[in-house]
Short mmCIF file of C-alpha atoms in Angstrom, two decimals:
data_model
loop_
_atom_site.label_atom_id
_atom_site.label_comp_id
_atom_site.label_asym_id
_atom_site.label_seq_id
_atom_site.Cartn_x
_atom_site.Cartn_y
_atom_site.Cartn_z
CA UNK A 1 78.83 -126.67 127.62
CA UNK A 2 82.81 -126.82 128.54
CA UNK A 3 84.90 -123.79 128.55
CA UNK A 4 88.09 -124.74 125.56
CA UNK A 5 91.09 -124.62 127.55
CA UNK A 6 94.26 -124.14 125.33
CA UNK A 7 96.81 -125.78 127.01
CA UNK A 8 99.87 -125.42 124.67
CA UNK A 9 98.75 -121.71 124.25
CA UNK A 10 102.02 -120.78 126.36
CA UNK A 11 104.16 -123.52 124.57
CA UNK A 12 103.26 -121.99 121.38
CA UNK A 13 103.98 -118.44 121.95
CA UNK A 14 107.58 -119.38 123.35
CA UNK A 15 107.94 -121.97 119.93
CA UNK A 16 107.10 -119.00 117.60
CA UNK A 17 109.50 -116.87 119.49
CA UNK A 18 112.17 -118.83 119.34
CA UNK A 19 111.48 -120.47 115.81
CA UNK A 20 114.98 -120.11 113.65
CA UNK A 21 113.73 -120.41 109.89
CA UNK A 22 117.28 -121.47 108.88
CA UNK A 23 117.92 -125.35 107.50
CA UNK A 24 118.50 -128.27 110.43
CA UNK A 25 121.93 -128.01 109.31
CA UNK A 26 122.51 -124.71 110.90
CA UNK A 27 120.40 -124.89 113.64
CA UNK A 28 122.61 -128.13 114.36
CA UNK A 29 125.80 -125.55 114.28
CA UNK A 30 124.23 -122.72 116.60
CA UNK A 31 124.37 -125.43 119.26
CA UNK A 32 127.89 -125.95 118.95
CA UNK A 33 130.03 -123.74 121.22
CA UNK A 34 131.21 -120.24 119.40
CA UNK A 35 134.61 -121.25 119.67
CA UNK A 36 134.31 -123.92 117.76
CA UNK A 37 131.94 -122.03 115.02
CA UNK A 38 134.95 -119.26 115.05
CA UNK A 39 137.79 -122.06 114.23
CA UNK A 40 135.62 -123.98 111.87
CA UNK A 41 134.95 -120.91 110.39
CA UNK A 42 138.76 -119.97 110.36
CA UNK A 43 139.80 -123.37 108.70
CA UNK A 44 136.98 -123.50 105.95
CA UNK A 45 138.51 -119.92 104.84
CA UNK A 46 141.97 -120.46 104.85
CA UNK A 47 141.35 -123.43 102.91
CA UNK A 48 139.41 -121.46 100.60
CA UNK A 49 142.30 -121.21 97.11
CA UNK A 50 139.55 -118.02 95.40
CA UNK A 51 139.94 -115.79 98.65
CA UNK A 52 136.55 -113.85 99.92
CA UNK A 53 136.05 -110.88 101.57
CA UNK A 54 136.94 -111.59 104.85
CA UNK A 55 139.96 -112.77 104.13
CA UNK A 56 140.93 -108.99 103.45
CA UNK A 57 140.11 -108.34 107.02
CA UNK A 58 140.58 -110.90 109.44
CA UNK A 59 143.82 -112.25 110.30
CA UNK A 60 143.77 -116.10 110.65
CA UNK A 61 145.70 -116.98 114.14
CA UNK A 62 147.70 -120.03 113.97
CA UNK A 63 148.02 -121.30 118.10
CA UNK A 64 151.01 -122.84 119.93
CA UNK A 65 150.84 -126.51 120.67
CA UNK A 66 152.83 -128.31 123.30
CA UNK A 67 155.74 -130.91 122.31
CA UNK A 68 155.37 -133.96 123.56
CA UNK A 69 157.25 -136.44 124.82
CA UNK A 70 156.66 -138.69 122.11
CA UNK A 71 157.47 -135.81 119.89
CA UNK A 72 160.85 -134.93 121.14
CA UNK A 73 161.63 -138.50 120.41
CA UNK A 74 160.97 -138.37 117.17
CA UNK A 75 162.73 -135.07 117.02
CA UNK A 76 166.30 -136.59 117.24
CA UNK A 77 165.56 -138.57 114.53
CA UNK A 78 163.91 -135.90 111.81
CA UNK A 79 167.18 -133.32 113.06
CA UNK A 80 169.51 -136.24 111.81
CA UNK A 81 167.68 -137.18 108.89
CA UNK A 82 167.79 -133.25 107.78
CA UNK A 83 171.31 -132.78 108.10
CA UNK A 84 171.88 -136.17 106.25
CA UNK A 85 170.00 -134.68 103.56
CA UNK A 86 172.53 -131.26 103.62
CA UNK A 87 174.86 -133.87 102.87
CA UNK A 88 173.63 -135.77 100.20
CA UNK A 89 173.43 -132.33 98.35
CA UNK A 90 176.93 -132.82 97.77
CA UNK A 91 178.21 -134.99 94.70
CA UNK A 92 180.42 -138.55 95.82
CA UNK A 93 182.91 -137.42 93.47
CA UNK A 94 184.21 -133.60 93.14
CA UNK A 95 187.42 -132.39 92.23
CA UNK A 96 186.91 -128.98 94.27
CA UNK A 97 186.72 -128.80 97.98
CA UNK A 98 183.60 -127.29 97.70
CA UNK A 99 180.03 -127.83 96.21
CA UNK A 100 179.04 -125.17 93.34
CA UNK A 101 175.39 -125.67 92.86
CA UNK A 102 174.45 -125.71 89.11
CA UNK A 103 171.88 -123.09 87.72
CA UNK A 104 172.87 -120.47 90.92
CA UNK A 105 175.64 -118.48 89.21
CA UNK A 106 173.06 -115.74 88.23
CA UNK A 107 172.08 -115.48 92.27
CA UNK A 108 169.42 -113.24 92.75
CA UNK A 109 168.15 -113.77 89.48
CA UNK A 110 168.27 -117.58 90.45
CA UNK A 111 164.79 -119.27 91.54
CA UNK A 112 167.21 -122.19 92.56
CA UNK A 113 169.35 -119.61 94.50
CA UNK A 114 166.34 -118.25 96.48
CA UNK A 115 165.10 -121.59 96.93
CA UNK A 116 168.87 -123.54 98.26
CA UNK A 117 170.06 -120.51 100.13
CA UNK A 118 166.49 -121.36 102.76
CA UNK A 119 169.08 -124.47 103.63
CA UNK A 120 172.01 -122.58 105.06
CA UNK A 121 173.36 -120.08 106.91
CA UNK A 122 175.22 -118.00 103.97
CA UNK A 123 177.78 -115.52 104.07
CA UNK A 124 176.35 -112.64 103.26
CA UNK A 125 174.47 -113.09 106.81
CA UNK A 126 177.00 -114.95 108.69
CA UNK A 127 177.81 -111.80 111.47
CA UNK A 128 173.71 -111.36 112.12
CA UNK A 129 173.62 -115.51 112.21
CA UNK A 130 176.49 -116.05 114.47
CA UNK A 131 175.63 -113.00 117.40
CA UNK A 132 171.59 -114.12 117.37
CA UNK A 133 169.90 -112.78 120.17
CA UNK A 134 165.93 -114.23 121.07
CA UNK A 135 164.10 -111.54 119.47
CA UNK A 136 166.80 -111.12 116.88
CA UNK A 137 166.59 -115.00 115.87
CA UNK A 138 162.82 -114.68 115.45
CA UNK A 139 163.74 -111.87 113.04
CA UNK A 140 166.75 -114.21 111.27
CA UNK A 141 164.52 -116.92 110.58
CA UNK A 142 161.28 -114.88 109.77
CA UNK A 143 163.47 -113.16 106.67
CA UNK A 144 165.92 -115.70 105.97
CA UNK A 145 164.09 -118.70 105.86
CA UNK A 146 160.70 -118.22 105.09
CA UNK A 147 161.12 -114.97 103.11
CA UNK A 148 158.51 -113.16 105.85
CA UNK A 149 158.67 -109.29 105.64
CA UNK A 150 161.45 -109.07 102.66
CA UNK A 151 160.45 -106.56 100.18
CA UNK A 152 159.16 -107.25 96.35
CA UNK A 153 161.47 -107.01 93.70
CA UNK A 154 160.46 -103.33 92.98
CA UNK A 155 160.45 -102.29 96.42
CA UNK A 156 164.57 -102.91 96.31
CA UNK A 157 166.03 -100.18 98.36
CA UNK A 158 167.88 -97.82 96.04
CA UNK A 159 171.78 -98.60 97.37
CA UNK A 160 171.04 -103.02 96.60
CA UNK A 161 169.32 -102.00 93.17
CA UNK A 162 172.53 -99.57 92.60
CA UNK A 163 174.86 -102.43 93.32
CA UNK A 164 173.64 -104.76 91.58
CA UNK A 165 173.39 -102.79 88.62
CA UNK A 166 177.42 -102.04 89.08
CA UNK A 167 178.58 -105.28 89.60
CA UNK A 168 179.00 -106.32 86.38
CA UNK A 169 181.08 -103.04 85.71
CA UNK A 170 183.13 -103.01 88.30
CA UNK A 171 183.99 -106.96 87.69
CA UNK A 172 185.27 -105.95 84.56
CA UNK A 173 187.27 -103.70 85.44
CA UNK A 174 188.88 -105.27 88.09
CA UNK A 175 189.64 -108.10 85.49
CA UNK A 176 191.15 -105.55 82.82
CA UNK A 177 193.50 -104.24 85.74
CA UNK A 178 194.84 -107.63 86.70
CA UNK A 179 195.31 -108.47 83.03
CA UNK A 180 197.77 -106.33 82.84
CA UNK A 181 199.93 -107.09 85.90
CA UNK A 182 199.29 -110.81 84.80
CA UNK A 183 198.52 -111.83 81.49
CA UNK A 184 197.38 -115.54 81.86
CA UNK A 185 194.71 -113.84 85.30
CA UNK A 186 190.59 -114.24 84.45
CA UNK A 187 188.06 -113.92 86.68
CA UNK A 188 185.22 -116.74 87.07
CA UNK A 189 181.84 -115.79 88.44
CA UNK A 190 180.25 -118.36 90.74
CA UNK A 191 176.85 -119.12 92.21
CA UNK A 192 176.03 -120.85 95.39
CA UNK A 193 178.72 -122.93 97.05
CA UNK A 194 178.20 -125.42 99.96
CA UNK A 195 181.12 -125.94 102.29
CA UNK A 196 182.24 -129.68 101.94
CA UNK A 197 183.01 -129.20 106.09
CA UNK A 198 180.26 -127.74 107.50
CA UNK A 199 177.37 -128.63 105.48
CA UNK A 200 175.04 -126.52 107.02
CA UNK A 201 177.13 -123.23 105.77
CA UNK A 202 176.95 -121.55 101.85
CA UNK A 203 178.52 -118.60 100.39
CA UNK A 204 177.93 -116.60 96.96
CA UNK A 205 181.18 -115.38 96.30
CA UNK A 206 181.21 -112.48 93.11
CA UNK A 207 183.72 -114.65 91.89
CA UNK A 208 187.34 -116.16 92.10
CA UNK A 209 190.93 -114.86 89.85
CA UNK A 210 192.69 -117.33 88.81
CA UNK A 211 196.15 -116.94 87.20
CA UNK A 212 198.75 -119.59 85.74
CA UNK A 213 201.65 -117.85 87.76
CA UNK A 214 199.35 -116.64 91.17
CA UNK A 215 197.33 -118.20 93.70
CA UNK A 216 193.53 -118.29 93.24
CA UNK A 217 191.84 -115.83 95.33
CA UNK A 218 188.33 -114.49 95.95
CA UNK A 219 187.13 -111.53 95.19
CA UNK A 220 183.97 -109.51 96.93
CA UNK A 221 182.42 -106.45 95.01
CA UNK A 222 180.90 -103.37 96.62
CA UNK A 223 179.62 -100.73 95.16
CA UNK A 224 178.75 -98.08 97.60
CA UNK A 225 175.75 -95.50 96.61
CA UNK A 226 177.02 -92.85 99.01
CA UNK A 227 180.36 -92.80 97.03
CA UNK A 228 178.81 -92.32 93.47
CA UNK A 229 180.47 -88.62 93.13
CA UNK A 230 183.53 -89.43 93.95
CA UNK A 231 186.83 -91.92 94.02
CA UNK A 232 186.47 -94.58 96.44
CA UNK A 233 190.41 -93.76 98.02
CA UNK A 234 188.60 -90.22 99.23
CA UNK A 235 186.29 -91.83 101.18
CA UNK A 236 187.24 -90.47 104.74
CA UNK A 237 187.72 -86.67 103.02
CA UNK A 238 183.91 -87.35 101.55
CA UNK A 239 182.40 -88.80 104.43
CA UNK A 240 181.24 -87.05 107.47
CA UNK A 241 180.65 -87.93 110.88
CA UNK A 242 178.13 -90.77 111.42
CA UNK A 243 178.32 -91.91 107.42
CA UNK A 244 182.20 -91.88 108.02
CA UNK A 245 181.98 -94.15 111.04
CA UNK A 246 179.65 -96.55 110.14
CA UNK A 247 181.37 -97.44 106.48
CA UNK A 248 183.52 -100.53 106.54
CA UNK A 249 186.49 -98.83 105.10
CA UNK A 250 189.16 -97.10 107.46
CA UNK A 251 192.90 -95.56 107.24
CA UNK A 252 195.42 -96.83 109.39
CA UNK A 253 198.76 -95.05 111.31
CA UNK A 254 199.87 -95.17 108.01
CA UNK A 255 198.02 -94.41 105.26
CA UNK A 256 196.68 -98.00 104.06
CA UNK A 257 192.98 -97.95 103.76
CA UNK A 258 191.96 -100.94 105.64
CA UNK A 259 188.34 -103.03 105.88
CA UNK A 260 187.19 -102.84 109.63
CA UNK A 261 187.39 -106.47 111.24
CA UNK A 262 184.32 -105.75 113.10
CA UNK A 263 181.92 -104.92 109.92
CA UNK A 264 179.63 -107.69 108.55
CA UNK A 265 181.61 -107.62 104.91
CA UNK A 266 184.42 -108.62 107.20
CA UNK A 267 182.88 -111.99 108.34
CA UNK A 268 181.26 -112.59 105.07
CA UNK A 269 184.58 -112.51 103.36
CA UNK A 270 186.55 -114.95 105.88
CA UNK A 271 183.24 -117.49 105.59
CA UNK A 272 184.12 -116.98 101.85
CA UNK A 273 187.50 -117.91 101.62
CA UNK A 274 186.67 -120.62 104.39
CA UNK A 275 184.34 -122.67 102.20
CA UNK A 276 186.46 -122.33 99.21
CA UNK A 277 189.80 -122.80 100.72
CA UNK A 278 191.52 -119.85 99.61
CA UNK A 279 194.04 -117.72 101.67
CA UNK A 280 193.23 -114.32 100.07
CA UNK A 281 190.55 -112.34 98.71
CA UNK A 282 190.33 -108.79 97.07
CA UNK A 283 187.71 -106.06 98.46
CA UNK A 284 186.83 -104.62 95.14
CA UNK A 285 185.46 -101.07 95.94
CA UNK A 286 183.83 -99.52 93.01
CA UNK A 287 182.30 -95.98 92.06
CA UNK A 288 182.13 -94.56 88.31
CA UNK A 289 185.24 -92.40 89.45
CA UNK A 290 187.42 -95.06 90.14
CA UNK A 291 188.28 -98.53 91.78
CA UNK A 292 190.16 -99.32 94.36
CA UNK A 293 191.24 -103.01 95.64
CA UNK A 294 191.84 -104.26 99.41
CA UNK A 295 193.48 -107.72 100.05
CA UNK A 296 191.95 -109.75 102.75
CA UNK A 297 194.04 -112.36 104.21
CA UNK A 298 192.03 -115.64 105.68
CA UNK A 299 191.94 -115.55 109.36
CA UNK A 300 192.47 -119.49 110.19
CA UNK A 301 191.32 -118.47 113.78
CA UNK A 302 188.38 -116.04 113.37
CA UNK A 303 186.47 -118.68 110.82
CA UNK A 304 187.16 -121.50 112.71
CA UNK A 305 185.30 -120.14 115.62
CA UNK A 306 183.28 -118.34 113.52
CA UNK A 307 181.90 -121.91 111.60
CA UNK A 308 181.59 -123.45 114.90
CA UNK A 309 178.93 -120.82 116.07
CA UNK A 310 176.96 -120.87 112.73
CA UNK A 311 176.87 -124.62 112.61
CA UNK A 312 175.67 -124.80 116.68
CA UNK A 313 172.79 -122.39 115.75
CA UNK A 314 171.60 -123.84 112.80
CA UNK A 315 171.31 -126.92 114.27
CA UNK A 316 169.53 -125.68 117.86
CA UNK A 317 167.67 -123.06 115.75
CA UNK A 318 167.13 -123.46 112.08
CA UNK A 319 166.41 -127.07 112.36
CA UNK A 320 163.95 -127.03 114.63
CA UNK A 321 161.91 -123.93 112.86
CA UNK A 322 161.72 -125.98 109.61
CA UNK A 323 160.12 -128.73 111.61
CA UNK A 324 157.74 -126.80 114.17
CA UNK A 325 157.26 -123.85 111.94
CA UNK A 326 156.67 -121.15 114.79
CA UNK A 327 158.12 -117.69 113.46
CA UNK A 328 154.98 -117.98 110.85
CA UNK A 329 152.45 -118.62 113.51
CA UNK A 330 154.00 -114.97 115.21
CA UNK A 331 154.99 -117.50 118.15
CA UNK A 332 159.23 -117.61 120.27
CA UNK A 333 161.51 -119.65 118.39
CA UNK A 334 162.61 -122.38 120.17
CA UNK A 335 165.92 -123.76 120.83
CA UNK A 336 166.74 -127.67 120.84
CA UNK A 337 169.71 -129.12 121.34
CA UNK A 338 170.50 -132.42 120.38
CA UNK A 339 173.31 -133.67 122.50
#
């Protein structure tokens, strides 16, 4: 008689201790390294169109990759064939020295407005644009060109909603004024307008006069909420304080209520008259007590350095960003220069 000797007795206890019940499919990914499981993981939901529940609480991280060589190449080439593109926007044969995009004149209510004005640097923006600082340029391009961290439609702050219900009013009125000094004057509403010169630059002026007898001009519309009680001339008897130095309006040595060449509207309204080649606009300031209107002369100077600086950081900072696509991946913008 032999004593039974077991001899996978120990091999069998560790196999049952260790035995995964899952399909060869997954065991297969358990042997893979977690950081690979976590990206896999990562790219199967993100590419997943119904959404799950994880999606509601994990935040998919988009990393950095390097440029290389063989990259900034390339680069050159894409940054030329973009702005060659800016350029074909513009029709062979205009009789304005501008280009009005067709189907924008409603702006905001536009989808072809939204979707053009991700091209340019526009107006409205152009003193943020042309004084960019790092973090501020992340900021730029994370609103202005992908449309990162603007508000819905019914989260509209209460002064743009009150504008834009006021325009229209205050338009009117402005027209019905100049009628009357000038028969033969109308005003035309316009959407968004490309700058023949500098391609890379659009404004959306609230439209132009024109007159048989006078000049064209521009005109810009604001309708400010903190003034709804009272006539726009008392502004600096209304206004207190902090309110009273940060509005755009002022009162000279001599009475004239002037628009501060230091405020934003200022630089939107000389990129204005810039791209349409006019020499004058009118500061239409509106309230439901009144109107008042503040002639703007074009600064030759001031929007010739001013274009300059737009044009130099779109093309070392917007270009690029459409391209490499970092302010959506939470990483620096970069800046390249092509010389």
């Amino acid at each position: 008689m032999k004593e039974k000797e077991y001899p996978s007795l120990i091999y069998n206890t560790r196999r049952r201790a260790t035995f995964d019940p899952q399909p060869t499919f997954f065991k297969k990914r358990l042997q893979e390294t977690p950081s690979k499981l976590i990206d896999d993981f990562l790219s199967e939901l993100s590419a997943n169109e119904n959404g799950t529940l994880w999606s509601t609480s994990l935040k998919i991280p988009y990393g950095d990759f390097d440029l290389s060589q063989e990259y900034l190449s390339v680069y050159p080439v894409l940054h030329q064939q973009f702005l060659d593109s800016l350029r074909g926007l513009i029709p062979l044969v205009t009789v304005t020295p501008y280009n009005e995009f067709l189907g924008t004149i409603r702006q905001h209510e536009s989808e072809e407005w939204h979707t053009l004005r991700h091209l340019f640097i526009t107006a409205s923006v152009s003193k943020v644009a042309y004084n960019l600082t790092p973090r501020g340029a992340k900021n730029y391009i994370a609103s202005h060109l992908w449309g990162l961290n603007k508000m819905d439609e019914d989260d509209t702050p209460l002064a743009i909603e009150y504008g834009r219900q006021n325009e229209n009013i205050a338009r009117k009125l402005y027209e019905e004024e100049m009628k009357i000094r000038d028969p033969t004057a109308s005003v035309l509403q316009m959407g968004l307008t490309q700058s023949k010169q500098y391609h890379e630059l659009a404004c959306s002026p609230d439209g132009v006069l024109e007159s048989k007898v006078n000049p064209k001009r521009a005109i810009e519309i604001k309708c400010p909420i903190r003034l709804q009680k009272v006539h726009p001339k008392l502004f600096d008897q209304y206004l207190k304080g902090k309110k009273l130095d940060d509005f755009y309006l002022y009162r000279d040595a001599f009475g004239k209520i002037r628009l501060k060449n230091d405020h934003s509207y200022y630089y939107q309204i000389q990129m204005v008259l810039g791209i349409l080649h006019l020499e004058q606009c009118d500061l239409i300031v509106w309230s439901p007590k009144g109107i008042i209107t503040i002639p703007i002369n074009f600064d030759k100077l001031f929007w010739s350095d001013l274009a300059e600086g737009l044009v130099s950081n779109h093309h070392s900072l917007l270009i690029p960003e459409y391209f490499l696509m970092r302010t959506p991946r939470n990483l620096d913008v970069l800046i390249l220069d092509i010389v």
